[in-house]
Short mmCIF file of C-alpha atoms and ligand atoms in Angstrom, two decimals:
data_model
loop_
_atom_site.label_atom_id
_atom_site.label_comp_id
_atom_site.label_asym_id
_atom_site.label_seq_id
_atom_site.Cartn_x
_atom_site.Cartn_y
_atom_site.Cartn_z
CA MET A 1 -0.06 -0.03 0.04
CA GLY A 2 1.19 3.32 -0.94
CA LYS A 3 1.62 6.55 1.10
CA VAL A 4 -0.98 9.16 1.78
CA ILE A 5 -0.49 12.96 1.90
CA ILE A 6 -3.32 15.33 3.03
CA ILE A 7 -3.12 19.00 2.38
CA GLY A 8 -5.74 20.95 4.28
CA LEU A 9 -6.77 24.23 3.04
CA ASP A 10 -8.76 25.97 5.63
CA GLY A 11 -12.09 27.30 4.50
CA ALA A 12 -11.14 26.80 0.84
CA THR A 13 -14.23 26.77 -1.45
CA PHE A 14 -14.90 25.40 -5.14
CA ASP A 15 -16.68 28.82 -5.43
CA LEU A 16 -13.23 30.49 -5.95
CA ILE A 17 -11.05 27.49 -7.02
CA THR A 18 -13.22 26.22 -10.13
CA PRO A 19 -13.46 29.41 -12.00
CA TRP A 20 -9.62 29.87 -11.51
CA VAL A 21 -8.87 26.33 -12.37
CA ASP A 22 -10.80 26.68 -15.74
CA GLU A 23 -8.77 29.78 -16.44
CA GLY A 24 -5.72 27.84 -16.04
CA LYS A 25 -4.64 30.03 -13.02
CA LEU A 26 -4.23 27.12 -10.58
CA PRO A 27 -2.16 24.59 -12.67
CA CYS A 28 -1.25 22.12 -9.70
CA LEU A 29 -4.91 21.93 -8.27
CA GLY A 30 -6.35 21.76 -11.93
CA SER A 31 -4.11 18.94 -12.80
CA LEU A 32 -4.94 16.91 -9.40
CA MET A 33 -8.74 17.62 -10.25
CA LYS A 34 -8.24 16.41 -13.95
CA ASN A 35 -6.49 13.30 -13.13
CA GLY A 36 -8.38 12.50 -9.87
CA VAL A 37 -11.71 12.63 -8.31
CA TRP A 38 -13.27 15.83 -6.77
CA GLY A 39 -16.56 17.20 -5.07
CA LYS A 40 -17.96 19.05 -2.33
CA LEU A 41 -17.06 17.89 1.30
CA ARG A 42 -19.77 18.33 3.80
CA SER A 43 -18.49 19.71 7.11
CA VAL A 44 -20.04 19.66 10.48
CA ILE A 45 -22.26 21.87 12.13
CA PRO A 46 -21.37 24.39 13.27
CA SER A 47 -19.06 24.75 10.34
CA MET A 48 -16.10 26.22 12.03
CA SER A 49 -12.47 25.12 12.32
CA GLY A 50 -12.64 23.86 15.86
CA PRO A 51 -15.45 21.39 15.47
CA ALA A 52 -14.67 20.67 12.18
CA TRP A 53 -11.02 19.80 12.31
CA VAL A 54 -11.71 17.60 15.34
CA SER A 55 -14.40 15.69 13.34
CA PHE A 56 -11.92 15.19 10.56
CA MET A 57 -9.07 13.90 12.76
CA THR A 58 -11.50 11.50 14.83
CA GLY A 59 -13.80 10.52 12.16
CA LYS A 60 -16.52 11.28 14.47
CA ASN A 61 -19.56 13.63 14.76
CA PRO A 62 -19.49 16.35 17.49
CA GLY A 63 -22.16 14.48 19.53
CA LYS A 64 -19.31 11.87 20.11
CA HIS A 65 -16.13 14.05 20.48
CA GLY A 66 -18.08 17.01 22.29
CA ILE A 67 -16.21 19.76 20.62
CA LEU A 68 -18.71 22.35 19.31
CA GLY A 69 -17.06 25.61 19.21
CA PHE A 70 -13.57 27.33 20.40
CA MET A 71 -14.99 27.18 23.77
CA THR A 72 -16.16 24.07 25.89
CA TYR A 73 -19.58 23.84 27.06
CA ALA A 74 -20.33 23.12 30.56
CA ASP A 75 -22.94 20.28 31.29
CA GLN A 76 -25.41 22.54 32.98
CA GLY A 77 -26.39 24.96 30.29
CA GLU A 78 -24.04 27.68 31.62
CA GLU A 79 -21.27 28.61 29.20
CA GLN A 80 -17.74 27.97 30.44
CA ALA A 81 -15.09 30.22 29.13
CA GLU A 82 -12.36 27.51 28.44
CA LEU A 83 -10.51 27.29 25.15
CA ILE A 84 -10.37 23.94 23.57
CA SER A 85 -7.17 22.11 23.11
CA SER A 86 -5.97 18.74 22.16
CA LEU A 87 -6.48 17.57 25.83
CA ARG A 88 -10.14 17.90 25.31
CA VAL A 89 -9.95 15.47 22.20
CA LYS A 90 -10.57 12.24 24.16
CA ASP A 91 -11.05 10.07 20.87
CA GLU A 92 -8.18 8.57 19.02
CA THR A 93 -7.15 10.76 16.22
CA LEU A 94 -6.13 9.50 12.67
CA TRP A 95 -2.44 9.87 13.46
CA GLN A 96 -2.76 8.00 16.81
CA VAL A 97 -4.54 5.02 14.97
CA LEU A 98 -1.70 5.31 12.32
CA SER A 99 1.01 5.23 15.01
CA SER A 100 -0.37 2.44 16.90
CA HIS A 101 -0.25 0.51 13.54
CA GLY A 102 3.44 1.15 13.33
CA LYS A 103 3.00 3.77 10.44
CA ARG A 104 5.28 6.77 10.56
CA VAL A 105 3.37 10.05 10.59
CA GLY A 106 4.17 13.70 10.10
CA VAL A 107 1.54 16.05 10.99
CA MET A 108 1.71 19.84 10.59
CA ASN A 109 -0.42 22.79 11.73
CA VAL A 110 -3.63 20.83 12.19
CA PRO A 111 -5.92 23.15 14.42
CA VAL A 112 -6.58 21.86 17.82
CA THR A 113 -3.44 19.74 18.25
CA TYR A 114 -1.81 21.94 20.83
CA PRO A 115 -0.49 20.60 23.26
CA PRO A 116 1.38 18.23 20.64
CA GLN A 117 0.71 14.53 21.58
CA LYS A 118 3.08 11.72 21.12
CA VAL A 119 2.95 10.09 17.61
CA ASN A 120 5.06 7.71 15.71
CA GLY A 121 6.76 10.45 13.89
CA PHE A 122 6.46 14.13 14.27
CA LEU A 123 3.68 16.69 15.07
CA ILE A 124 3.64 20.51 14.87
CA SER A 125 0.75 22.10 16.46
CA GLY A 126 -1.57 24.52 14.50
CA PHE A 127 -4.30 27.16 15.10
CA MET A 128 -5.23 27.45 18.83
CA THR A 129 -1.68 27.20 19.94
CA PRO A 130 -1.29 29.86 22.70
CA PRO A 131 1.33 32.69 22.11
CA SER A 132 3.13 31.84 25.01
CA ALA A 133 3.69 28.19 24.07
CA THR A 134 7.31 27.17 23.89
CA VAL A 135 6.51 23.46 23.20
CA PHE A 136 4.48 23.12 20.15
CA THR A 137 6.35 20.09 18.51
CA TYR A 138 6.58 16.45 19.14
CA PRO A 139 9.43 15.61 19.60
CA GLU A 140 10.14 18.84 21.52
CA GLU A 141 13.76 19.33 19.93
CA LEU A 142 12.10 19.21 16.47
CA LYS A 143 11.58 22.98 16.58
CA GLN A 144 15.41 23.37 16.53
CA SER A 145 15.60 22.01 12.97
CA ILE A 146 12.89 24.55 11.75
CA PRO A 147 13.96 27.82 13.30
CA ASP A 148 12.12 29.94 10.77
CA TYR A 149 8.93 28.19 11.25
CA ARG A 150 5.76 30.28 12.16
CA ILE A 151 2.45 28.99 13.23
CA GLY A 152 0.43 31.96 12.49
CA ILE A 153 0.31 35.69 11.93
CA ARG A 154 1.28 36.67 15.40
CA GLN A 155 3.91 34.23 16.97
CA GLY A 156 1.49 31.35 17.87
CA TRP A 157 -1.74 32.56 18.65
CA GLN A 158 -3.82 33.89 15.65
CA GLY A 159 -7.49 33.38 16.87
CA GLU A 160 -10.34 35.92 17.06
CA ASP A 161 -8.35 38.04 19.49
CA GLY A 162 -5.36 38.07 17.31
CA ARG A 163 -7.41 39.32 14.37
CA ALA A 164 -8.44 42.34 16.26
CA SER A 165 -5.00 43.72 16.55
CA ILE A 166 -3.57 43.04 13.12
CA ARG A 167 -6.71 44.54 11.59
CA LYS A 168 -4.94 47.71 12.23
CA LEU A 169 -2.30 46.65 9.90
CA LYS A 170 -2.22 47.89 6.13
CA ASP A 171 -3.74 45.32 3.60
CA GLU A 172 -0.30 44.86 1.99
CA LEU A 173 1.31 44.00 5.27
CA ILE A 174 -1.43 41.43 5.97
CA VAL A 175 -0.95 39.96 2.58
CA ARG A 176 2.86 39.94 2.97
CA GLU A 177 2.52 38.13 6.42
CA TYR A 178 0.46 35.41 4.92
CA HIS A 179 2.67 34.70 1.92
CA ASP A 180 5.69 34.68 4.24
CA ILE A 181 4.08 32.20 6.84
CA ALA A 182 3.02 30.02 3.60
CA GLU A 183 6.57 30.23 2.32
CA ARG A 184 8.05 29.26 5.73
CA ARG A 185 5.58 26.25 6.12
CA THR A 186 6.16 24.91 2.64
CA ALA A 187 9.92 25.09 3.23
CA ALA A 188 9.48 23.20 6.60
CA ALA A 189 7.22 20.77 4.95
CA VAL A 190 9.68 19.76 2.32
CA GLN A 191 12.56 19.62 4.70
CA LEU A 192 10.76 17.39 7.23
CA MET A 193 9.23 15.31 4.49
CA SER A 194 12.83 14.38 3.29
CA GLN A 195 14.28 13.98 6.84
CA TRP A 196 11.47 11.78 8.23
CA ASN A 197 10.11 10.10 5.15
CA PRO A 198 6.62 9.59 6.72
CA ASP A 199 4.11 6.91 5.46
CA PHE A 200 1.36 9.41 6.24
CA PHE A 201 2.02 13.22 5.96
CA MET A 202 -0.29 16.14 6.48
CA VAL A 203 -0.12 19.89 6.39
CA VAL A 204 -2.82 22.55 6.80
CA PHE A 205 -2.59 25.93 5.58
CA LYS A 206 -4.89 28.19 7.64
CA GLY A 207 -4.19 31.28 5.58
CA THR A 208 -6.80 30.39 2.91
CA ASP A 209 -9.51 30.90 5.78
CA GLU A 210 -7.98 33.95 7.11
CA MET A 211 -7.19 35.81 4.02
CA GLN A 212 -10.83 35.12 3.07
CA HIS A 213 -12.19 36.64 6.22
CA PHE A 214 -10.07 39.76 5.46
CA PHE A 215 -10.45 40.04 1.74
CA TRP A 216 -13.67 38.21 0.51
CA GLY A 217 -14.30 39.99 -2.91
CA ARG A 218 -10.82 41.04 -3.36
CA GLU A 219 -10.38 38.71 -6.14
CA ASP A 220 -6.82 39.97 -7.02
CA ILE A 221 -5.59 39.52 -3.34
CA LEU A 222 -7.13 36.08 -2.97
CA LEU A 223 -5.97 34.68 -6.31
CA GLU A 224 -2.36 35.87 -5.54
CA TYR A 225 -2.55 33.82 -2.33
CA TYR A 226 -4.35 30.88 -3.86
CA ARG A 227 -1.50 30.74 -6.53
CA LYS A 228 1.02 30.81 -3.81
CA ILE A 229 -0.61 27.96 -2.15
CA ASP A 230 -0.91 25.92 -5.55
CA LYS A 231 2.94 26.25 -5.91
CA SER A 232 3.32 25.06 -2.41
CA ILE A 233 1.23 22.01 -3.19
CA ASP A 234 3.42 21.50 -6.21
CA ARG A 235 6.54 21.73 -4.20
CA ILE A 236 5.26 19.28 -1.48
CA LEU A 237 4.09 16.85 -4.08
CA ALA A 238 7.45 16.90 -5.99
CA HIS A 239 9.07 15.46 -2.57
CA SER A 240 6.25 12.63 -1.97
CA GLY A 241 7.15 10.22 -4.73
CA LYS A 242 4.87 8.58 -7.47
CA ASP A 243 3.32 5.93 -5.03
CA SER A 244 1.56 8.72 -2.82
CA ASN A 245 -2.21 9.11 -2.93
CA VAL A 246 -2.86 12.84 -2.34
CA VAL A 247 -6.04 14.28 -0.58
CA ILE A 248 -6.71 17.91 -0.68
CA ILE A 249 -9.44 19.15 1.97
CA SER A 250 -11.10 21.95 3.42
CA ASP A 251 -12.77 22.10 6.83
CA HIS A 252 -15.72 24.18 5.48
CA GLY A 253 -16.78 26.62 2.77
CA PHE A 254 -16.75 30.40 2.64
CA GLY A 255 -19.06 33.27 1.54
CA PRO A 256 -19.61 36.97 1.91
CA ALA A 257 -20.08 38.65 5.13
CA THR A 258 -23.46 38.56 7.04
CA THR A 259 -25.68 41.84 6.55
CA ARG A 260 -28.48 41.24 8.79
CA LEU A 261 -28.60 40.27 12.53
CA PHE A 262 -31.22 37.94 13.92
CA SER A 263 -31.34 37.84 17.82
CA THR A 264 -32.42 34.34 18.97
CA ASN A 265 -33.29 35.64 22.49
CA ALA A 266 -35.12 38.71 21.48
CA TRP A 267 -37.27 36.39 19.32
CA LEU A 268 -37.78 33.92 22.03
CA LYS A 269 -38.77 36.76 24.26
CA GLN A 270 -41.40 38.03 21.78
CA ALA A 271 -42.62 34.50 21.42
CA GLY A 272 -43.29 34.57 25.25
CA LEU A 273 -40.84 31.56 25.92
CA LEU A 274 -38.17 33.95 27.72
CA LYS A 275 -38.92 36.16 30.31
CA SER A 276 -36.48 38.88 31.91
CA LYS A 277 -36.40 39.72 35.64
CA ARG A 278 -38.48 42.84 36.45
CA ASP A 279 -36.37 44.17 39.32
CA LEU A 280 -34.51 47.37 39.23
CA LYS A 281 -30.84 45.95 39.36
CA SER A 282 -31.67 43.34 36.36
CA SER A 283 -33.28 46.34 34.37
CA LEU A 284 -30.28 48.63 34.90
CA ILE A 285 -27.90 45.90 33.81
CA ARG A 286 -30.06 45.17 30.93
CA THR A 287 -30.43 48.73 29.81
CA ALA A 288 -26.66 49.34 29.99
CA SER A 289 -26.18 46.39 28.03
CA HIS A 290 -28.39 47.45 25.28
CA LEU A 291 -26.99 50.89 25.21
CA ALA A 292 -23.41 49.57 25.21
CA TRP A 293 -24.34 47.02 22.45
CA ASP A 294 -26.38 49.38 20.19
CA LEU A 295 -23.47 51.91 20.34
CA ASN A 296 -20.90 49.23 19.49
CA ARG A 297 -22.97 47.93 16.83
CA ARG A 298 -23.40 51.39 15.17
CA THR A 299 -19.91 52.71 15.50
CA ARG A 300 -18.12 49.48 15.02
CA LEU A 301 -15.82 50.38 17.84
CA ARG A 302 -16.76 47.30 19.69
CA LYS A 303 -13.68 46.66 21.88
CA ARG A 304 -12.63 43.04 22.64
CA LEU A 305 -13.27 42.39 26.08
CA PRO A 306 -11.22 39.99 27.73
CA ALA A 307 -12.70 36.43 28.14
CA GLY A 308 -13.12 36.90 31.71
CA ARG A 309 -14.96 40.14 31.23
CA VAL A 310 -17.16 38.76 28.64
CA ALA A 311 -18.23 35.84 30.81
CA ALA A 312 -18.97 38.28 33.77
CA VAL A 313 -21.04 40.29 31.61
CA ARG A 314 -22.85 37.25 30.32
CA LYS A 315 -23.32 35.96 33.69
CA ALA A 316 -24.84 39.30 34.82
CA VAL A 317 -27.37 39.11 31.79
CA ARG A 318 -28.23 35.50 32.63
CA GLN A 319 -28.85 36.32 36.21
CA GLY A 320 -31.35 38.86 34.86
CA LEU A 321 -33.12 36.15 33.21
CA ALA A 322 -36.48 35.03 35.20
CA TRP A 323 -35.54 31.43 34.87
CA LYS A 324 -38.76 30.31 36.68
CA LYS A 325 -40.72 31.77 33.82
CA THR A 326 -38.29 31.00 30.82
CA LYS A 327 -39.02 27.85 28.60
CA ALA A 328 -36.33 28.24 26.01
CA TYR A 329 -33.27 30.36 25.58
CA GLY A 330 -30.55 30.92 22.91
CA ARG A 331 -27.02 29.68 23.72
CA THR A 332 -23.66 31.15 23.05
CA PRO A 333 -23.27 32.42 19.59
CA LEU A 334 -21.84 29.87 17.35
CA GLY A 335 -23.04 31.84 14.34
CA ILE A 336 -25.97 29.51 14.05
CA VAL A 337 -29.18 29.14 16.14
CA ALA A 338 -28.73 27.14 19.26
CA VAL A 339 -31.68 27.04 21.57
CA ASN A 340 -31.86 25.00 24.71
CA ILE A 341 -35.22 23.94 26.32
CA ASN A 342 -35.20 24.92 30.25
CA LEU A 343 -35.49 21.48 31.05
CA ARG A 344 -36.24 20.12 34.51
CA GLY A 345 -33.68 17.82 35.93
CA ARG A 346 -30.89 19.13 33.46
CA GLU A 347 -30.88 22.98 33.63
CA PRO A 348 -30.34 24.56 37.15
CA GLN A 349 -33.74 26.11 37.23
CA GLY A 350 -35.67 24.20 34.69
CA ILE A 351 -39.45 24.24 34.41
CA VAL A 352 -40.22 22.17 31.51
CA GLU A 353 -40.96 18.58 32.05
CA PRO A 354 -38.98 15.96 30.22
CA GLY A 355 -40.79 13.84 27.97
CA GLN A 356 -44.08 14.94 26.09
CA GLU A 357 -43.82 18.58 27.25
CA PHE A 358 -40.22 19.01 26.20
CA GLU A 359 -40.80 17.22 22.80
CA GLU A 360 -43.86 19.16 22.01
CA LEU A 361 -42.29 22.48 22.97
CA ARG A 362 -39.06 21.60 20.80
CA GLU A 363 -41.24 20.81 17.84
CA GLU A 364 -43.09 24.08 18.17
CA VAL A 365 -40.00 26.18 18.35
CA ILE A 366 -38.65 24.30 15.41
CA LYS A 367 -41.84 24.73 13.39
CA ARG A 368 -41.69 28.57 14.22
CA LEU A 369 -38.09 28.76 13.16
CA ARG A 370 -38.63 27.02 9.86
CA SER A 371 -41.42 29.60 8.92
CA LEU A 372 -39.72 32.55 10.33
CA LYS A 373 -39.43 35.53 7.99
CA ASP A 374 -37.62 38.74 8.22
CA PRO A 375 -40.32 41.58 8.22
CA GLN A 376 -38.07 43.71 6.26
CA THR A 377 -37.13 41.63 3.44
CA GLY A 378 -39.77 38.98 3.43
CA GLU A 379 -37.10 36.28 3.17
CA ARG A 380 -36.85 33.09 5.15
CA VAL A 381 -34.18 33.40 7.91
CA MET A 382 -33.36 29.71 8.43
CA ALA A 383 -31.92 27.41 5.76
CA GLU A 384 -32.11 24.28 7.94
CA VAL A 385 -33.43 23.61 11.40
CA TYR A 386 -32.80 20.33 13.27
CA ARG A 387 -33.34 18.58 16.63
CA ASN A 388 -29.98 17.72 17.94
CA ASN A 389 -30.48 14.00 17.80
CA GLU A 390 -31.24 14.17 14.18
CA MET A 391 -27.86 15.36 13.34
CA TYR A 392 -25.67 14.20 16.30
CA TRP A 393 -25.27 10.91 18.23
CA GLY A 394 -22.96 9.93 21.11
CA PRO A 395 -22.12 10.38 24.59
CA ASN A 396 -21.89 14.11 24.47
CA LEU A 397 -25.31 14.66 22.87
CA ASN A 398 -26.27 16.47 26.13
CA LYS A 399 -23.92 19.21 25.33
CA VAL A 400 -25.27 19.91 21.93
CA PRO A 401 -28.25 22.55 22.12
CA ASP A 402 -31.68 20.90 21.82
CA ILE A 403 -32.27 22.81 18.55
CA ILE A 404 -29.70 23.81 16.00
CA GLY A 405 -30.56 26.03 12.96
CA ILE A 406 -28.53 27.02 10.24
CA PRO A 407 -29.40 30.64 9.05
CA ASN A 408 -29.51 31.86 5.37
CA PRO A 409 -25.87 33.13 4.83
CA ARG A 410 -26.94 36.78 4.92
CA TYR A 411 -27.91 36.54 8.56
CA TYR A 412 -25.62 36.87 11.72
CA VAL A 413 -27.11 34.97 14.59
CA ASP A 414 -26.72 36.91 18.03
CA ALA A 415 -27.58 35.01 21.44
CA SER A 416 -25.91 37.57 23.64
CA LEU A 417 -29.13 38.84 25.25
CA PHE A 418 -27.75 42.33 24.53
CA THR A 419 -29.98 42.93 21.60
CA ARG A 420 -33.52 44.65 21.98
CA SER A 421 -34.84 44.13 18.30
CA ILE A 422 -35.06 40.86 16.86
CA PHE A 423 -33.81 42.01 13.37
CA ALA A 424 -31.27 44.72 12.74
CA ASP A 425 -28.90 45.67 9.89
CA TRP A 426 -25.55 44.30 10.46
CA SER A 427 -22.24 45.19 9.37
CA SER A 428 -19.41 42.86 10.06
CA ARG A 429 -15.95 43.92 10.50
CA GLN A 430 -15.11 40.79 8.26
CA ARG A 431 -15.54 40.90 4.53
CA GLY A 432 -16.04 37.01 4.32
CA GLN A 433 -17.57 34.44 6.69
CA HIS A 434 -18.70 30.86 6.83
CA TYR A 435 -21.46 30.52 9.45
CA ALA A 436 -23.66 28.89 6.93
CA GLN A 437 -21.08 27.59 4.62
CA VAL A 438 -21.05 23.84 5.32
CA ASN A 439 -19.58 22.86 1.85
CA GLY A 440 -15.78 22.39 1.81
CA ILE A 441 -13.76 20.78 -0.92
CA LEU A 442 -12.31 17.40 -1.63
CA ILE A 443 -9.69 16.74 -4.43
CA ALA A 444 -8.02 13.02 -4.39
CA SER A 445 -5.52 11.92 -6.80
CA GLY A 446 -2.79 9.29 -7.22
CA PRO A 447 -2.29 5.70 -8.16
CA ASP A 448 -5.30 4.21 -6.35
CA ILE A 449 -7.70 7.19 -7.53
CA LYS A 450 -9.91 7.00 -10.36
CA PRO A 451 -8.96 9.60 -13.20
CA GLY A 452 -11.27 12.40 -14.07
CA ASP A 453 -14.40 11.78 -11.79
CA LYS A 454 -16.56 13.44 -9.54
CA ILE A 455 -17.92 12.65 -6.19
CA GLU A 456 -21.10 13.52 -4.25
CA GLY A 457 -22.16 13.28 -0.74
CA ALA A 458 -18.70 13.14 0.81
CA ARG A 459 -18.41 14.23 4.38
CA LEU A 460 -15.23 15.45 6.44
CA ILE A 461 -15.91 12.58 8.93
CA ASP A 462 -15.42 10.05 5.78
CA ILE A 463 -11.76 11.25 5.33
CA ALA A 464 -10.09 9.50 8.34
CA PRO A 465 -11.74 5.92 7.60
CA THR A 466 -11.01 6.38 3.94
CA VAL A 467 -7.27 7.16 4.54
CA LEU A 468 -7.02 4.23 6.99
CA HIS A 469 -8.44 1.90 4.38
CA MET A 470 -6.25 3.31 1.70
CA MET A 471 -3.12 2.54 3.97
CA GLY A 472 -4.28 -1.13 4.16
CA LEU A 473 -5.55 -0.65 7.68
CA PRO A 474 -8.81 -1.57 9.68
CA VAL A 475 -11.37 1.22 10.47
CA PRO A 476 -11.94 1.54 14.21
CA GLN A 477 -15.65 0.52 14.59
CA ASP A 478 -16.58 3.70 16.53
CA MET A 479 -15.64 6.01 13.63
CA ASP A 480 -18.93 7.54 12.24
CA GLY A 481 -17.38 8.24 8.80
CA ARG A 482 -17.55 5.76 5.95
CA VAL A 483 -14.71 4.58 3.36
CA LEU A 484 -15.22 6.61 0.36
CA ASP A 485 -14.68 3.47 -1.91
CA GLU A 486 -16.11 5.36 -4.95
CA LEU A 487 -12.81 7.10 -4.93
CA PHE A 488 -10.78 4.20 -6.03
CA LYS A 489 -9.67 2.69 -9.36
CA GLU A 490 -11.33 -0.77 -9.78
CA GLU A 491 -8.02 -2.52 -10.17
CA SER A 492 -6.59 -0.76 -7.12
CA GLU A 493 -5.72 -2.57 -3.85
CA PRO A 494 -8.08 -0.30 -1.77
CA ALA A 495 -10.90 -1.25 -4.25
CA GLN A 496 -10.25 -4.87 -4.31
CA LYS A 497 -9.88 -5.34 -0.68
CA ALA A 498 -12.95 -5.34 1.50
CA VAL A 499 -13.17 -2.60 4.19
CA GLU A 500 -12.02 -4.21 7.62
CA TYR A 501 -13.56 -2.90 10.77
CA GLY A 502 -11.14 -3.07 13.71
CA GLU A 503 -11.37 -3.22 17.40
CA VAL A 504 -11.36 0.07 19.18
CA ASN A 505 -7.58 0.01 19.63
CA HIS A 506 -6.55 2.66 22.28
CA GLU A 507 -3.33 2.56 23.80
CA ARG A 508 -4.65 5.19 26.20
CA LYS A 509 -7.50 2.93 26.99
CA ARG A 510 -5.01 0.04 27.75
CA VAL A 511 -2.77 2.29 29.84
CA ARG A 512 -6.09 3.56 31.66
CA ASP A 513 -7.27 -0.12 32.27
CA ARG A 514 -3.91 -1.15 33.47
CA VAL A 515 -3.70 1.80 35.95
CA ALA A 516 -7.40 0.74 37.13
CA ARG A 517 -6.12 -2.73 37.54
CA LEU A 518 -3.12 -1.86 39.51
CA LYS A 519 -5.27 0.52 41.62
CA ILE A 520 -7.53 -2.46 42.25
CA SER A 521 -4.81 -4.81 43.28
CA GLY A 522 -3.40 -2.06 45.66
CA GLU A 523 -0.05 -1.71 43.77
CA ILE A 524 -0.39 1.97 43.19
ZN1 LIG B 1 -12.67 31.09 9.44
#
């Protein structure tokens, strides 16, 4: 069985790629598409890098791995301001499975891989690596061999907070930064591939996503960057040898920035499902929040508050809710509608009975959301609305909001409780966004892949099982994705060989079990 190379282009979309490929402007991607199989790759919901890349690396839906955003959820409906990290990913990752089968892996810049975990090979952590991190490689001393390497636009951390500060930079400086990071990453990739000669190699370019947030609509700037990445892919593949199968993926799609705001909680309030406290203190907090929020929205001067302050403000507003009269509330903005029913036994002050009352209320809210129209434009606000158990399953289902709604791409969903009106005009500081853009990209090419074909219905969670099968290994039974066998040439080994489903083989589980045994026997 041959080697596999995955190149992740965060947020890359065929909406940009296909026309440029047709015009011959992206020769490497164009030839991979022409000689391979390509099609849309459905992300998870919410379609953002945190949950999406974790779903990719585990082959599991968010109901199993429990990562729903960039912050963790507490179990009790209250938000918990803690950033996600690799320590939160309890399920085995693709590279851990490969490592346990003795395959040598090289993993670079995949989001949510900090702190770097032990693999049979090397790993360099990516997006969500804190700025203060000194250890971001496994093995630790690897970083000495790549002294020029940079993770993101500021040393290390380049999340939402990082963007606020670089926003002040001139366009040309931002562009130069991203080209520079891509150049260093490509050089490091090529160098490490020849030094380590991994069976599985993966690198993610986060710049496609971030450049599109900054410059969506600026074709010149984006094309220049995509051409840079196209050349990078060409250089990386030149080092991979002819026996490698190549898979190019993105974690979600992209589109223009939102222009209208929809406030879940203002809407629930009008529907009589959410009530605020009436006492003076709560009213004052609410009025102050409304004023601050309105001012910020109008002037676009909203200052980024530190996470602690944000949590404190949110808590104050939450305390202003009359929980004993509230049946449903909107949860932390994930860019989508996320509603929880105030369920007795689960929520601290739940009033809705489990069972029939809960289900009926949930159906009612879903029905209302589906038919909801923006009075100003007459258009439907929601593209898709689901019960959580229609789309997710697994032990972390209780962390997923009861109702999930993907808005039409024009709508920014707010659940902050700071908004007075249900709808408002909205102007984002970003030019491009992906709150509702679930379609990423998949391009596969190589000795085992059909030439010149298209694929439909592929999902991000299918990639890990597909790669394992391509490398001749069994797929752990608890992965949710399926092997995309329609990618393979008829006479190829992966097509000839039946998919094998393996035991859930966790070294960590074995270690845990051994520790438990030793404890039971009194040895530790
Ligand atoms: Zn993004």
